[in-house]
Amino acid sequence: MLVGMNLRFAYNNPYLNLRRESEVVIEPVAIYFEHCEPGWHVPSAPADHHILLLLTSGEIVYRLGDNTRITLQKGDMLFIPEGTMRSAVNASGQSHDMYAAHFHYEGDGEGLPLLKEPQTLLGTLINADYMRHRFSLLTQHWLRKSLYTRTLCHAMMLEMLAILYEDARRNSAPGKSHGIVIQLQQYILEHYRENITVQDLADHVALTPNYISSLFRQATGVTVTEYIQQIRVSAACDLLTGSQMNVSEISDYLGFCEPSYFNKVFKKITGLPPSIYVKEKPRIWVKAK
């Protein structure tokens, strides 16, 4: 039980119960964004599920297992295996924001040691903004309750767990190619409201457009244009659910040439037009204890 004043995006997805015995997937139990006031805490208890946390602001302290103390700050991601005794507290005097995903997994690890032999893992992410956008998109897919929600959640959570494992376990600086992609992603995150061209990105890292296009797709699985659209739509979803801006204002703010194009891109990525997405946005509730 979480104690304190919490704003939570709470969802219940019946489609995730349609699992066939032959399937092995990451099975989400709850995925949400939470705004927590000072005094928030989690009483000591074993974790009922695997937990993946991303702190996007503030500071909290976890105590795990044999009283191991872990301090999470903005940009930190923590994986807590199912069954781990854990407690947490925000004693900083400031509020904090975080994304969380609770899930079950039974399988051979998907080629990822973190799932094959689960262990507590803390990572200070190389590109925390990218992970924040991915977690935001993950909560949106969880909310949509589509027939493909389970597949999308499995794929996105596997990606995030792999990134956490890679960042937490790196013993040396990333290779040159990896570093270039990180630079490109960071540039996009800082300028996604602008009209970014492949030439702009090539100039930023002093390489040719063809080379960075190939490198980016190989590393991320999407083209530069698709990545920019994903970031813009993720930001649009945040604005639709957390601001008073209308669709036209959001379209202009995010640098789309016209609202009709924004609607087309938004529907392509989320499966819903912005007007319908607003009607199905997460239910926000406030609970005080």
PDB file of C-alpha atoms in Angstrom:
ATOM      1  CA  MET A   1       0.000   0.000   0.000  1.00  0.00           C
ATOM      2  CA  LEU A   2       1.313   3.435  -0.895  1.00  0.00           C
ATOM      3  CA  VAL A   3       0.890   6.064   1.785  1.00  0.00           C
ATOM      4  CA  GLY A   4       0.771   9.786   1.024  1.00  0.00           C
ATOM      5  CA  MET A   5      -0.920  12.054  -1.511  1.00  0.00           C
ATOM      6  CA  ASN A   6      -0.627  10.374  -4.904  1.00  0.00           C
ATOM      7  CA  LEU A   7      -1.837  11.285  -8.388  1.00  0.00           C
ATOM      8  CA  ARG A   8      -1.927   8.116 -10.431  1.00  0.00           C
ATOM      9  CA  PHE A   9      -2.891   7.141 -13.944  1.00  0.00           C
ATOM     10  CA  ALA A  10      -4.746   3.905 -13.149  1.00  0.00           C
ATOM     11  CA  TYR A  11      -5.671   1.416 -15.804  1.00  0.00           C
ATOM     12  CA  ASN A  12      -7.216  -2.046 -15.972  1.00  0.00           C
ATOM     13  CA  ASN A  13      -6.711  -3.962 -19.211  1.00  0.00           C
ATOM     14  CA  PRO A  14      -8.881  -7.069 -19.712  1.00  0.00           C
ATOM     15  CA  TYR A  15      -7.134  -7.951 -22.975  1.00  0.00           C
ATOM     16  CA  LEU A  16      -4.015  -8.866 -21.038  1.00  0.00           C
ATOM     17  CA  ASN A  17      -5.864 -11.849 -19.537  1.00  0.00           C
ATOM     18  CA  LEU A  18      -6.229 -13.526 -22.942  1.00  0.00           C
ATOM     19  CA  ARG A  19      -2.928 -15.358 -22.671  1.00  0.00           C
ATOM     20  CA  ARG A  20      -2.512 -18.730 -24.348  1.00  0.00           C
ATOM     21  CA  GLU A  21      -0.517 -21.334 -22.445  1.00  0.00           C
ATOM     22  CA  SER A  22       1.954 -21.688 -25.327  1.00  0.00           C
ATOM     23  CA  GLU A  23       2.915 -18.006 -25.193  1.00  0.00           C
ATOM     24  CA  VAL A  24       5.767 -16.680 -23.102  1.00  0.00           C
ATOM     25  CA  VAL A  25       5.584 -12.938 -22.637  1.00  0.00           C
ATOM     26  CA  ILE A  26       6.262 -10.163 -20.196  1.00  0.00           C
ATOM     27  CA  GLU A  27       2.833  -9.991 -18.558  1.00  0.00           C
ATOM     28  CA  PRO A  28       2.084  -6.477 -17.185  1.00  0.00           C
ATOM     29  CA  VAL A  29      -0.012  -6.206 -14.044  1.00  0.00           C
ATOM     30  CA  ALA A  30      -0.005  -2.402 -13.767  1.00  0.00           C
ATOM     31  CA  ILE A  31       1.689   0.409 -15.687  1.00  0.00           C
ATOM     32  CA  TYR A  32       1.281   3.983 -14.521  1.00  0.00           C
ATOM     33  CA  PHE A  33       2.669   7.460 -13.956  1.00  0.00           C
ATOM     34  CA  GLU A  34       2.601   8.705 -10.369  1.00  0.00           C
ATOM     35  CA  HIS A  35       3.034  12.131  -8.807  1.00  0.00           C
ATOM     36  CA  CYS A  36       3.838  11.757  -5.096  1.00  0.00           C
ATOM     37  CA  GLU A  37       3.886  14.397  -2.372  1.00  0.00           C
ATOM     38  CA  PRO A  38       6.483  14.603   0.445  1.00  0.00           C
ATOM     39  CA  GLY A  39       5.855  11.916   3.038  1.00  0.00           C
ATOM     40  CA  TRP A  40       5.029   9.235   0.447  1.00  0.00           C
ATOM     41  CA  HIS A  41       6.253   5.816   1.489  1.00  0.00           C
ATOM     42  CA  VAL A  42       5.893   2.123   0.754  1.00  0.00           C
ATOM     43  CA  PRO A  43       5.776  -0.071   3.898  1.00  0.00           C
ATOM     44  CA  SER A  44       8.166  -3.006   4.067  1.00  0.00           C
ATOM     45  CA  ALA A  45       6.746  -6.022   2.228  1.00  0.00           C
ATOM     46  CA  PRO A  46       7.826  -8.539  -0.426  1.00  0.00           C
ATOM     47  CA  ALA A  47       7.222  -7.407  -4.009  1.00  0.00           C
ATOM     48  CA  ASP A  48       4.294  -9.329  -5.500  1.00  0.00           C
ATOM     49  CA  HIS A  49       5.649  -8.800  -9.028  1.00  0.00           C
ATOM     50  CA  HIS A  50       8.781  -7.708 -10.845  1.00  0.00           C
ATOM     51  CA  ILE A  51       8.908  -3.891 -10.686  1.00  0.00           C
ATOM     52  CA  LEU A  52      10.551  -1.459 -13.108  1.00  0.00           C
ATOM     53  CA  LEU A  53      10.759   2.169 -11.935  1.00  0.00           C
ATOM     54  CA  LEU A  54      11.946   5.366 -13.632  1.00  0.00           C
ATOM     55  CA  LEU A  55      12.281   8.492 -11.492  1.00  0.00           C
ATOM     56  CA  THR A  56      11.650  11.609 -13.597  1.00  0.00           C
ATOM     57  CA  SER A  57      11.948  14.204 -10.806  1.00  0.00           C
ATOM     58  CA  GLY A  58      12.752  14.413  -7.107  1.00  0.00           C
ATOM     59  CA  GLU A  59      14.433  11.831  -4.888  1.00  0.00           C
ATOM     60  CA  ILE A  60      13.341   8.673  -3.068  1.00  0.00           C
ATOM     61  CA  VAL A  61      15.164   6.049  -1.003  1.00  0.00           C
ATOM     62  CA  TYR A  62      14.550   2.301  -1.269  1.00  0.00           C
ATOM     63  CA  ARG A  63      15.642  -0.343   1.218  1.00  0.00           C
ATOM     64  CA  LEU A  64      15.862  -3.789  -0.343  1.00  0.00           C
ATOM     65  CA  GLY A  65      16.541  -7.303   0.872  1.00  0.00           C
ATOM     66  CA  ASP A  66      19.132  -7.278   3.666  1.00  0.00           C
ATOM     67  CA  ASN A  67      18.684  -3.528   4.251  1.00  0.00           C
ATOM     68  CA  THR A  68      20.556  -2.421   1.135  1.00  0.00           C
ATOM     69  CA  ARG A  69      19.947   1.322   0.746  1.00  0.00           C
ATOM     70  CA  ILE A  70      19.443   2.743  -2.750  1.00  0.00           C
ATOM     71  CA  THR A  71      18.854   6.434  -3.448  1.00  0.00           C
ATOM     72  CA  LEU A  72      17.034   7.203  -6.694  1.00  0.00           C
ATOM     73  CA  GLN A  73      17.318  10.601  -8.336  1.00  0.00           C
ATOM     74  CA  LYS A  74      16.029  12.040 -11.601  1.00  0.00           C
ATOM     75  CA  GLY A  75      17.051   9.816 -14.512  1.00  0.00           C
ATOM     76  CA  ASP A  76      17.622   6.688 -12.392  1.00  0.00           C
ATOM     77  CA  MET A  77      15.912   3.404 -13.247  1.00  0.00           C
ATOM     78  CA  LEU A  78      15.514   0.531 -10.789  1.00  0.00           C
ATOM     79  CA  PHE A  79      14.541  -3.102 -11.360  1.00  0.00           C
ATOM     80  CA  ILE A  80      13.225  -5.009  -8.316  1.00  0.00           C
ATOM     81  CA  PRO A  81      12.707  -8.784  -8.728  1.00  0.00           C
ATOM     82  CA  GLU A  82       9.498 -10.437  -7.608  1.00  0.00           C
ATOM     83  CA  GLY A  83       9.675 -11.569  -3.968  1.00  0.00           C
ATOM     84  CA  THR A  84      12.262  -8.980  -2.919  1.00  0.00           C
ATOM     85  CA  MET A  85      11.565  -7.442   0.488  1.00  0.00           C
ATOM     86  CA  ARG A  86      11.402  -3.706  -0.112  1.00  0.00           C
ATOM     87  CA  SER A  87      10.324  -0.411   1.412  1.00  0.00           C
ATOM     88  CA  ALA A  88      10.605   3.161   0.149  1.00  0.00           C
ATOM     89  CA  VAL A  89      10.252   6.711   1.407  1.00  0.00           C
ATOM     90  CA  ASN A  90      10.363  10.274   0.150  1.00  0.00           C
ATOM     91  CA  ALA A  91      11.946  12.223   3.003  1.00  0.00           C
ATOM     92  CA  SER A  92      13.364  15.013   0.845  1.00  0.00           C
ATOM     93  CA  GLY A  93      10.592  17.510   1.566  1.00  0.00           C
ATOM     94  CA  GLN A  94       9.918  17.807  -2.185  1.00  0.00           C
ATOM     95  CA  SER A  95       7.464  15.938  -4.402  1.00  0.00           C
ATOM     96  CA  HIS A  96       8.671  13.360  -6.897  1.00  0.00           C
ATOM     97  CA  ASP A  97       7.400  11.908 -10.196  1.00  0.00           C
ATOM     98  CA  MET A  98       7.955   8.425 -11.509  1.00  0.00           C
ATOM     99  CA  TYR A  99       6.813   5.813 -13.984  1.00  0.00           C
ATOM    100  CA  ALA A 100       6.299   2.251 -12.780  1.00  0.00           C
ATOM    101  CA  ALA A 101       5.558  -1.092 -14.397  1.00  0.00           C
ATOM    102  CA  HIS A 102       4.636  -4.188 -12.378  1.00  0.00           C
ATOM    103  CA  PHE A 103       4.820  -7.448 -14.303  1.00  0.00           C
ATOM    104  CA  HIS A 104       5.177 -11.230 -14.259  1.00  0.00           C
ATOM    105  CA  TYR A 105       7.542 -13.216 -16.445  1.00  0.00           C
ATOM    106  CA  GLU A 106       8.068 -16.947 -16.951  1.00  0.00           C
ATOM    107  CA  GLY A 107      10.401 -17.966 -19.727  1.00  0.00           C
ATOM    108  CA  ASP A 108      13.989 -18.549 -20.732  1.00  0.00           C
ATOM    109  CA  GLY A 109      15.009 -14.889 -20.457  1.00  0.00           C
ATOM    110  CA  GLU A 110      14.514 -13.700 -24.042  1.00  0.00           C
ATOM    111  CA  GLY A 111      18.293 -13.610 -24.326  1.00  0.00           C
ATOM    112  CA  LEU A 112      18.435 -11.077 -21.471  1.00  0.00           C
ATOM    113  CA  PRO A 113      20.280 -12.118 -18.262  1.00  0.00           C
ATOM    114  CA  LEU A 114      18.139  -9.743 -16.200  1.00  0.00           C
ATOM    115  CA  LEU A 115      15.053 -11.862 -16.967  1.00  0.00           C
ATOM    116  CA  LYS A 116      16.810 -15.228 -16.898  1.00  0.00           C
ATOM    117  CA  GLU A 117      18.297 -14.649 -13.446  1.00  0.00           C
ATOM    118  CA  PRO A 118      16.447 -11.636 -11.961  1.00  0.00           C
ATOM    119  CA  GLN A 119      18.461  -9.447  -9.605  1.00  0.00           C
ATOM    120  CA  THR A 120      18.096  -5.941  -8.238  1.00  0.00           C
ATOM    121  CA  LEU A 121      19.627  -3.527 -10.723  1.00  0.00           C
ATOM    122  CA  LEU A 122      20.054   0.241 -10.607  1.00  0.00           C
ATOM    123  CA  GLY A 123      21.087   2.251 -13.635  1.00  0.00           C
ATOM    124  CA  THR A 124      21.776   5.928 -14.216  1.00  0.00           C
ATOM    125  CA  LEU A 125      20.663   6.087 -17.814  1.00  0.00           C
ATOM    126  CA  ILE A 126      22.797   7.491 -20.605  1.00  0.00           C
ATOM    127  CA  ASN A 127      19.663   8.883 -22.246  1.00  0.00           C
ATOM    128  CA  ALA A 128      16.996   9.278 -19.566  1.00  0.00           C
ATOM    129  CA  ASP A 129      14.824  11.493 -21.792  1.00  0.00           C
ATOM    130  CA  TYR A 130      14.495   8.711 -24.344  1.00  0.00           C
ATOM    131  CA  MET A 131      13.456   6.254 -21.637  1.00  0.00           C
ATOM    132  CA  ARG A 132      10.922   8.750 -20.264  1.00  0.00           C
ATOM    133  CA  HIS A 133       9.340   9.025 -23.701  1.00  0.00           C
ATOM    134  CA  ARG A 134       9.290   5.232 -24.070  1.00  0.00           C
ATOM    135  CA  PHE A 135       7.687   4.794 -20.651  1.00  0.00           C
ATOM    136  CA  SER A 136       5.108   7.438 -21.548  1.00  0.00           C
ATOM    137  CA  LEU A 137       4.308   5.600 -24.778  1.00  0.00           C
ATOM    138  CA  LEU A 138       4.146   2.310 -22.868  1.00  0.00           C
ATOM    139  CA  THR A 139       1.480   3.691 -20.500  1.00  0.00           C
ATOM    140  CA  GLN A 140      -0.482   4.921 -23.514  1.00  0.00           C
ATOM    141  CA  HIS A 141      -0.467   1.460 -25.108  1.00  0.00           C
ATOM    142  CA  TRP A 142      -1.557  -0.044 -21.784  1.00  0.00           C
ATOM    143  CA  LEU A 143      -4.420   2.444 -21.666  1.00  0.00           C
ATOM    144  CA  ARG A 144      -5.662   1.729 -25.197  1.00  0.00           C
ATOM    145  CA  LYS A 145      -6.753  -1.854 -24.449  1.00  0.00           C
ATOM    146  CA  SER A 146      -6.306  -2.927 -28.067  1.00  0.00           C
ATOM    147  CA  LEU A 147      -5.883  -6.490 -29.263  1.00  0.00           C
ATOM    148  CA  TYR A 148      -2.170  -5.748 -29.736  1.00  0.00           C
ATOM    149  CA  THR A 149      -1.569  -4.190 -26.315  1.00  0.00           C
ATOM    150  CA  ARG A 150       0.122  -7.300 -24.929  1.00  0.00           C
ATOM    151  CA  THR A 151       2.489  -7.558 -27.890  1.00  0.00           C
ATOM    152  CA  LEU A 152       3.395  -3.859 -27.769  1.00  0.00           C
ATOM    153  CA  CYS A 153       3.892  -3.864 -23.998  1.00  0.00           C
ATOM    154  CA  HIS A 154       6.065  -6.988 -24.198  1.00  0.00           C
ATOM    155  CA  ALA A 155       8.273  -5.485 -26.917  1.00  0.00           C
ATOM    156  CA  MET A 156       8.646  -2.074 -25.264  1.00  0.00           C
ATOM    157  CA  MET A 157       9.335  -3.467 -21.788  1.00  0.00           C
ATOM    158  CA  LEU A 158      11.902  -5.888 -23.183  1.00  0.00           C
ATOM    159  CA  GLU A 159      13.613  -2.925 -24.885  1.00  0.00           C
ATOM    160  CA  MET A 160      13.649  -0.884 -21.675  1.00  0.00           C
ATOM    161  CA  LEU A 161      14.963  -3.783 -19.587  1.00  0.00           C
ATOM    162  CA  ALA A 162      17.715  -4.392 -22.145  1.00  0.00           C
ATOM    163  CA  ILE A 163      18.712  -0.708 -22.118  1.00  0.00           C
ATOM    164  CA  LEU A 164      18.774  -0.689 -18.311  1.00  0.00           C
ATOM    165  CA  TYR A 165      20.923  -3.813 -18.243  1.00  0.00           C
ATOM    166  CA  GLU A 166      23.309  -2.417 -20.840  1.00  0.00           C
ATOM    167  CA  ASP A 167      23.653   0.937 -19.072  1.00  0.00           C
ATOM    168  CA  ALA A 168      24.009  -0.559 -15.594  1.00  0.00           C
ATOM    169  CA  ARG A 169      26.546  -3.182 -16.632  1.00  0.00           C
ATOM    170  CA  ARG A 170      28.755  -1.170 -18.911  1.00  0.00           C
ATOM    171  CA  ASN A 171      32.344  -1.270 -17.681  1.00  0.00           C
ATOM    172  CA  SER A 172      33.761   1.083 -20.271  1.00  0.00           C
ATOM    173  CA  ALA A 173      32.650   3.959 -22.450  1.00  0.00           C
ATOM    174  CA  PRO A 174      30.166   2.939 -25.175  1.00  0.00           C
ATOM    175  CA  GLY A 175      31.573   2.180 -28.591  1.00  0.00           C
ATOM    176  CA  LYS A 176      31.835   4.940 -31.163  1.00  0.00           C
ATOM    177  CA  SER A 177      28.701   3.932 -33.088  1.00  0.00           C
ATOM    178  CA  HIS A 178      26.610   3.709 -29.928  1.00  0.00           C
ATOM    179  CA  GLY A 179      27.864   7.124 -28.830  1.00  0.00           C
ATOM    180  CA  ILE A 180      26.905   8.663 -32.179  1.00  0.00           C
ATOM    181  CA  VAL A 181      23.346   7.323 -31.950  1.00  0.00           C
ATOM    182  CA  ILE A 182      23.044   8.680 -28.396  1.00  0.00           C
ATOM    183  CA  GLN A 183      24.158  12.111 -29.668  1.00  0.00           C
ATOM    184  CA  LEU A 184      21.554  11.979 -32.431  1.00  0.00           C
ATOM    185  CA  GLN A 185      18.783  10.941 -30.049  1.00  0.00           C
ATOM    186  CA  GLN A 186      19.726  13.695 -27.618  1.00  0.00           C
ATOM    187  CA  TYR A 187      19.712  16.293 -30.404  1.00  0.00           C
ATOM    188  CA  ILE A 188      16.248  15.145 -31.499  1.00  0.00           C
ATOM    189  CA  LEU A 189      14.925  15.280 -27.928  1.00  0.00           C
ATOM    190  CA  GLU A 190      16.200  18.836 -27.599  1.00  0.00           C
ATOM    191  CA  HIS A 191      14.909  20.036 -30.999  1.00  0.00           C
ATOM    192  CA  TYR A 192      11.892  17.825 -31.840  1.00  0.00           C
ATOM    193  CA  ARG A 193       9.609  20.863 -32.066  1.00  0.00           C
ATOM    194  CA  GLU A 194      11.743  22.172 -34.921  1.00  0.00           C
ATOM    195  CA  ASN A 195      11.939  21.018 -38.537  1.00  0.00           C
ATOM    196  CA  ILE A 196      14.837  18.579 -38.135  1.00  0.00           C
ATOM    197  CA  THR A 197      16.369  17.183 -41.314  1.00  0.00           C
ATOM    198  CA  VAL A 198      18.788  14.304 -41.741  1.00  0.00           C
ATOM    199  CA  GLN A 199      21.299  16.881 -42.960  1.00  0.00           C
ATOM    200  CA  ASP A 200      20.931  18.763 -39.663  1.00  0.00           C
ATOM    201  CA  LEU A 201      21.721  15.570 -37.774  1.00  0.00           C
ATOM    202  CA  ALA A 202      24.635  14.739 -40.069  1.00  0.00           C
ATOM    203  CA  ASP A 203      26.084  18.212 -39.525  1.00  0.00           C
ATOM    204  CA  HIS A 204      25.672  17.807 -35.765  1.00  0.00           C
ATOM    205  CA  VAL A 205      27.973  14.759 -35.681  1.00  0.00           C
ATOM    206  CA  ALA A 206      30.112  15.705 -38.711  1.00  0.00           C
ATOM    207  CA  LEU A 207      29.134  12.641 -40.758  1.00  0.00           C
ATOM    208  CA  THR A 208      27.254  12.031 -44.010  1.00  0.00           C
ATOM    209  CA  PRO A 209      23.427  11.798 -44.099  1.00  0.00           C
ATOM    210  CA  ASN A 210      23.463   8.307 -45.633  1.00  0.00           C
ATOM    211  CA  TYR A 211      25.829   6.992 -42.963  1.00  0.00           C
ATOM    212  CA  ILE A 212      23.893   8.334 -39.985  1.00  0.00           C
ATOM    213  CA  SER A 213      20.571   7.183 -41.488  1.00  0.00           C
ATOM    214  CA  SER A 214      21.894   3.632 -41.819  1.00  0.00           C
ATOM    215  CA  LEU A 215      23.561   3.716 -38.396  1.00  0.00           C
ATOM    216  CA  PHE A 216      20.452   5.078 -36.683  1.00  0.00           C
ATOM    217  CA  ARG A 217      18.114   2.461 -38.163  1.00  0.00           C
ATOM    218  CA  GLN A 218      20.506  -0.360 -37.385  1.00  0.00           C
ATOM    219  CA  ALA A 219      20.771   0.738 -33.741  1.00  0.00           C
ATOM    220  CA  THR A 220      17.134   1.662 -33.051  1.00  0.00           C
ATOM    221  CA  GLY A 221      15.094  -0.363 -35.525  1.00  0.00           C
ATOM    222  CA  VAL A 222      13.342   2.744 -36.861  1.00  0.00           C
ATOM    223  CA  THR A 223      14.228   5.503 -39.300  1.00  0.00           C
ATOM    224  CA  VAL A 224      15.162   9.007 -38.162  1.00  0.00           C
ATOM    225  CA  THR A 225      11.781  10.299 -39.367  1.00  0.00           C
ATOM    226  CA  GLU A 226       9.879   7.561 -37.516  1.00  0.00           C
ATOM    227  CA  TYR A 227      11.813   8.285 -34.338  1.00  0.00           C
ATOM    228  CA  ILE A 228      11.065  12.018 -34.531  1.00  0.00           C
ATOM    229  CA  GLN A 229       7.373  11.255 -35.083  1.00  0.00           C
ATOM    230  CA  GLN A 230       7.330   8.900 -32.085  1.00  0.00           C
ATOM    231  CA  ILE A 231       8.868  11.560 -29.852  1.00  0.00           C
ATOM    232  CA  ARG A 232       6.446  14.229 -31.068  1.00  0.00           C
ATOM    233  CA  VAL A 233       3.412  11.975 -30.610  1.00  0.00           C
ATOM    234  CA  SER A 234       4.605  10.962 -27.149  1.00  0.00           C
ATOM    235  CA  ALA A 235       4.867  14.656 -26.256  1.00  0.00           C
ATOM    236  CA  ALA A 236       1.429  15.246 -27.807  1.00  0.00           C
ATOM    237  CA  CYS A 237      -0.087  12.538 -25.600  1.00  0.00           C
ATOM    238  CA  ASP A 238       1.400  14.196 -22.526  1.00  0.00           C
ATOM    239  CA  LEU A 239      -0.059  17.547 -23.594  1.00  0.00           C
ATOM    240  CA  LEU A 240      -3.466  16.074 -24.421  1.00  0.00           C
ATOM    241  CA  THR A 241      -3.736  14.494 -20.973  1.00  0.00           C
ATOM    242  CA  GLY A 242      -1.911  17.090 -18.890  1.00  0.00           C
ATOM    243  CA  SER A 243      -2.564  20.532 -20.389  1.00  0.00           C
ATOM    244  CA  GLN A 244      -5.412  22.794 -21.454  1.00  0.00           C
ATOM    245  CA  MET A 245      -4.132  23.047 -25.036  1.00  0.00           C
ATOM    246  CA  ASN A 246      -6.461  21.933 -27.836  1.00  0.00           C
ATOM    247  CA  VAL A 247      -5.464  19.731 -30.772  1.00  0.00           C
ATOM    248  CA  SER A 248      -4.712  22.647 -33.097  1.00  0.00           C
ATOM    249  CA  GLU A 249      -2.539  24.381 -30.494  1.00  0.00           C
ATOM    250  CA  ILE A 250      -0.620  21.175 -29.797  1.00  0.00           C
ATOM    251  CA  SER A 251      -0.096  20.640 -33.522  1.00  0.00           C
ATOM    252  CA  ASP A 252       1.433  24.117 -33.859  1.00  0.00           C
ATOM    253  CA  TYR A 253       3.465  23.765 -30.658  1.00  0.00           C
ATOM    254  CA  LEU A 254       5.057  20.518 -31.836  1.00  0.00           C
ATOM    255  CA  GLY A 255       5.987  21.902 -35.238  1.00  0.00           C
ATOM    256  CA  PHE A 256       3.545  20.049 -37.484  1.00  0.00           C
ATOM    257  CA  CYS A 257       2.851  21.883 -40.729  1.00  0.00           C
ATOM    258  CA  GLU A 258      -0.915  21.608 -40.285  1.00  0.00           C
ATOM    259  CA  PRO A 259      -3.435  19.880 -37.956  1.00  0.00           C
ATOM    260  CA  SER A 260      -4.526  17.358 -40.609  1.00  0.00           C
ATOM    261  CA  TYR A 261      -0.967  16.027 -40.883  1.00  0.00           C
ATOM    262  CA  PHE A 262      -0.682  15.926 -37.098  1.00  0.00           C
ATOM    263  CA  ASN A 263      -3.914  13.900 -36.940  1.00  0.00           C
ATOM    264  CA  LYS A 264      -2.588  11.485 -39.581  1.00  0.00           C
ATOM    265  CA  VAL A 265       0.732  10.897 -37.796  1.00  0.00           C
ATOM    266  CA  PHE A 266      -0.923  10.643 -34.373  1.00  0.00           C
ATOM    267  CA  LYS A 267      -3.395   7.995 -35.582  1.00  0.00           C
ATOM    268  CA  LYS A 268      -0.662   6.075 -37.390  1.00  0.00           C
ATOM    269  CA  ILE A 269       1.349   5.716 -34.170  1.00  0.00           C
ATOM    270  CA  THR A 270      -1.370   5.383 -31.513  1.00  0.00           C
ATOM    271  CA  GLY A 271      -4.216   3.907 -33.555  1.00  0.00           C
ATOM    272  CA  LEU A 272      -6.543   6.707 -32.467  1.00  0.00           C
ATOM    273  CA  PRO A 273      -7.121  10.277 -33.685  1.00  0.00           C
ATOM    274  CA  PRO A 274      -6.288  12.941 -31.054  1.00  0.00           C
ATOM    275  CA  SER A 275      -9.950  13.810 -30.453  1.00  0.00           C
ATOM    276  CA  ILE A 276     -10.793  10.207 -29.507  1.00  0.00           C
ATOM    277  CA  TYR A 277      -7.605   9.812 -27.464  1.00  0.00           C
ATOM    278  CA  VAL A 278      -8.633  12.773 -25.287  1.00  0.00           C
ATOM    279  CA  LYS A 279     -11.945  11.075 -24.478  1.00  0.00           C
ATOM    280  CA  GLU A 280     -10.137   7.884 -23.440  1.00  0.00           C
ATOM    281  CA  LYS A 281      -7.363   9.559 -21.471  1.00  0.00           C
ATOM    282  CA  PRO A 282      -6.388   8.063 -18.108  1.00  0.00           C
ATOM    283  CA  ARG A 283      -8.649   8.561 -15.125  1.00  0.00           C
ATOM    284  CA  ILE A 284      -6.807  10.688 -12.599  1.00  0.00           C
ATOM    285  CA  TRP A 285      -7.692  10.158  -8.976  1.00  0.00           C
ATOM    286  CA  VAL A 286      -6.386  11.567  -5.737  1.00  0.00           C
ATOM    287  CA  LYS A 287      -6.090   9.411  -2.668  1.00  0.00           C
ATOM    288  CA  ALA A 288      -4.978  10.621   0.732  1.00  0.00           C
ATOM    289  CA  LYS A 289      -4.239   8.507   3.778  1.00  0.00           C
TER     290      LYS A 289
END
